[in-house]
Short mmCIF file of C-alpha atoms in Angstrom, two decimals:
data_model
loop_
_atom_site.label_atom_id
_atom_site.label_comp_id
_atom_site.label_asym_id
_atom_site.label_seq_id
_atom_site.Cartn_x
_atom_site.Cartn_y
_atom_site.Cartn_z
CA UNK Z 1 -76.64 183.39 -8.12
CA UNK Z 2 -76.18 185.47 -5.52
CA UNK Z 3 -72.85 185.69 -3.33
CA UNK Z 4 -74.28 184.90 -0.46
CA UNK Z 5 -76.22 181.55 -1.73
CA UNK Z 6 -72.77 180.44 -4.02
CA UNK Z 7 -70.93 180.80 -0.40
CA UNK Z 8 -73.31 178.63 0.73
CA UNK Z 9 -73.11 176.27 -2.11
CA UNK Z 10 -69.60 175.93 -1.88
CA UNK Z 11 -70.15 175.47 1.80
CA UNK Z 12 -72.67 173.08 1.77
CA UNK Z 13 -70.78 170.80 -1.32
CA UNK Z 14 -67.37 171.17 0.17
CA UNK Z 15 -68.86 169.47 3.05
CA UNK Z 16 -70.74 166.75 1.46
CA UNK Z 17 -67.57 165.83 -0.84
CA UNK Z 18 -65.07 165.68 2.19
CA UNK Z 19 -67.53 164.19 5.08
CA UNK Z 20 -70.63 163.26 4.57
CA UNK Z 21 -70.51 161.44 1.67
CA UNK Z 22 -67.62 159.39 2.61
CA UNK Z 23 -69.08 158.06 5.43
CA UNK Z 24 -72.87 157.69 4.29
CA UNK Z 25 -72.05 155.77 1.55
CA UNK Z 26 -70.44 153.09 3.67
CA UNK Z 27 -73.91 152.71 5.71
CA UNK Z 28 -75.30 149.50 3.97
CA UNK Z 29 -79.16 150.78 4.41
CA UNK Z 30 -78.18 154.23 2.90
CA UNK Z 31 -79.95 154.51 -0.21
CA UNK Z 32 -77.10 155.39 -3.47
CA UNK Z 33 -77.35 157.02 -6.91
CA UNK Z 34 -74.56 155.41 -8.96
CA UNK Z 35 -74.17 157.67 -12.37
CA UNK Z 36 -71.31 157.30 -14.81
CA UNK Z 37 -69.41 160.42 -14.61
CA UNK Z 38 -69.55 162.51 -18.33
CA UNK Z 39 -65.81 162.95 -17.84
CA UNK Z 40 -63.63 160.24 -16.71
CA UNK Z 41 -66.22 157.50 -17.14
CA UNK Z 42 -66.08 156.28 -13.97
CA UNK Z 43 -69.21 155.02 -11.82
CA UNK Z 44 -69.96 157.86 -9.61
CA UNK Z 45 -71.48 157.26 -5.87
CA UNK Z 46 -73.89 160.17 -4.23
CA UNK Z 47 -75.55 159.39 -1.17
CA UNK Z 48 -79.26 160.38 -1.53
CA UNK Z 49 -82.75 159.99 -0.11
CA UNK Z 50 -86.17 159.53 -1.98
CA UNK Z 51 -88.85 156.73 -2.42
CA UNK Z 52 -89.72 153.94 -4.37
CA UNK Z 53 -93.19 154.20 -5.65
CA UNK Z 54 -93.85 150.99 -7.99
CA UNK Z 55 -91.47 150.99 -10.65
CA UNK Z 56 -90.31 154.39 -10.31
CA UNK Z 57 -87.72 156.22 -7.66
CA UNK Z 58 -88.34 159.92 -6.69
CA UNK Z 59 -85.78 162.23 -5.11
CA UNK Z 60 -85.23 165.81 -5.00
CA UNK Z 61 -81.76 167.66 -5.84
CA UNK Z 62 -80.65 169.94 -4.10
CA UNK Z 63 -79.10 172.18 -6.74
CA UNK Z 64 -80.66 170.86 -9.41
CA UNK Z 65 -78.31 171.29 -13.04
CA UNK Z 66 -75.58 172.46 -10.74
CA UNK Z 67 -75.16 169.10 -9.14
CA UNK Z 68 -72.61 166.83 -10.65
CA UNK Z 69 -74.93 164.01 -10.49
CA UNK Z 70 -77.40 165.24 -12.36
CA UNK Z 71 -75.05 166.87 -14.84
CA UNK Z 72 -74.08 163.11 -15.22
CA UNK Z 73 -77.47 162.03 -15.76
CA UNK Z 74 -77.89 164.53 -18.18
CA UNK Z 75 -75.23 163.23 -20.52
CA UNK Z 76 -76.05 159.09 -19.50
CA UNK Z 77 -79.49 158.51 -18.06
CA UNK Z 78 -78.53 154.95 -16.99
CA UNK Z 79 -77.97 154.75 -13.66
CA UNK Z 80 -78.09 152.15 -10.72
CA UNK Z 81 -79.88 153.10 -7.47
CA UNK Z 82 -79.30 151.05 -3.83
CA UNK Z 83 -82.26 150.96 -1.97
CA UNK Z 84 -82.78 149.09 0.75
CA UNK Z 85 -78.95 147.50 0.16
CA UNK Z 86 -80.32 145.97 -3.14
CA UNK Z 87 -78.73 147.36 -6.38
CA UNK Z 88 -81.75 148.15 -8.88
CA UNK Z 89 -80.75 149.17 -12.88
CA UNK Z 90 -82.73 152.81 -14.83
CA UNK Z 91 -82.88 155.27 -16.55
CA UNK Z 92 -82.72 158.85 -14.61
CA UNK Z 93 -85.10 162.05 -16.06
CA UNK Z 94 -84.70 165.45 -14.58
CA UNK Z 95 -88.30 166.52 -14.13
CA UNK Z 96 -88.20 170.13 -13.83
CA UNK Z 97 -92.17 170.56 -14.12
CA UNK Z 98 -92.85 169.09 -11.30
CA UNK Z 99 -93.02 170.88 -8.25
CA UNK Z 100 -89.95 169.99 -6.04
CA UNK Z 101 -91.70 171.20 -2.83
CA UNK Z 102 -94.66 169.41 -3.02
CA UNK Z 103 -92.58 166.13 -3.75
CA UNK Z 104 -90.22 166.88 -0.65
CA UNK Z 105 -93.87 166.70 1.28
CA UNK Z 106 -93.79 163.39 -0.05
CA UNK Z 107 -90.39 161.51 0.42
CA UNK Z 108 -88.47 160.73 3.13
CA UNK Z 109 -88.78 163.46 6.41
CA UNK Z 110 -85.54 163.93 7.42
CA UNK Z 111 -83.43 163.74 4.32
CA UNK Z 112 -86.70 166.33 2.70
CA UNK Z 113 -85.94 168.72 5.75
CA UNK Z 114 -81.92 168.78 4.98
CA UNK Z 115 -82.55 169.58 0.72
CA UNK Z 116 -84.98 172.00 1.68
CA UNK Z 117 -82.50 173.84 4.15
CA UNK Z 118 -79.33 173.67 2.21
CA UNK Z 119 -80.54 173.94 -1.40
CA UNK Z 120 -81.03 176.84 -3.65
CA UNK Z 121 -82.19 175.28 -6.47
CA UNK Z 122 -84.40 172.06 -6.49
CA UNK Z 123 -85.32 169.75 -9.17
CA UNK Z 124 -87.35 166.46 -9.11
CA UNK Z 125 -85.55 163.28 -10.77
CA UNK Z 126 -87.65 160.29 -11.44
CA UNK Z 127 -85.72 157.11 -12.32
CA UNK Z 128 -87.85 154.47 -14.21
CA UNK Z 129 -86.26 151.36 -12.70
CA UNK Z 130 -85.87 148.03 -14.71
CA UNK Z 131 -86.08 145.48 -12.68
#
């Protein structure tokens, strides 16, 4: 990665971690990934935005394998998503095949304009919900 996009990484998560996070998910219409985090255990709270299409839930990362979130999908794909303020059970799959910019075209406008402007590296998750 270059300096100048790990500066803006840094940037960009350093943010999110201190204030935006902290305050969005207190917002009880903000849609929530809630992942178990591979270290401590511990359910883990990230803000996002994406759709619900039938049984499935699409949303973009931002930095793909270098967000935490997704590294904690990676080692337990069972997550819980808010949407809507309602608390849904699935399983999270990183879907690197599928082409991140096209699905931004398709999710949510405003949260789709912020990933594409702040990330470097974006990769489609699709969570098969369970109920």
């Amino acid at each position: 990665m270059s300096r100048y996009l790990e500066r803006k990484f840094r940037a960009v998560t350093s943010f999110q971690r201190r204030i935006g996070n902290p305050i969005l998910t207190r917002l009880p219409q903000q849609t929530l990934l809630e992942t178990t985090g591979r270290k401590s255990g511990l359910p883990r709270r990230t803000p996002i935005g994406g759709r619900r299409i039938g049984k499935e839930f699409w949303f973009v990362s931002e930095y793909g394998d270098k967000s935490q979130y997704v590294r904690n999908i990676q080692a337990h794909s069972r997550v819980r998503v808010r949407i809507k303020g309602r608390w849904h059970v699935g399983t999270a799959h990183p879907v690197p095949q599928d082409d991140a910019r096209a699905r931004l075209r398709t999710l949510p406008l405003l949260n789709s304009a912020v990933v594409r402007t702040v990330g470097t590296n974006l990769l489609t998750v699709r969570v098969d919900l369970l109920d």
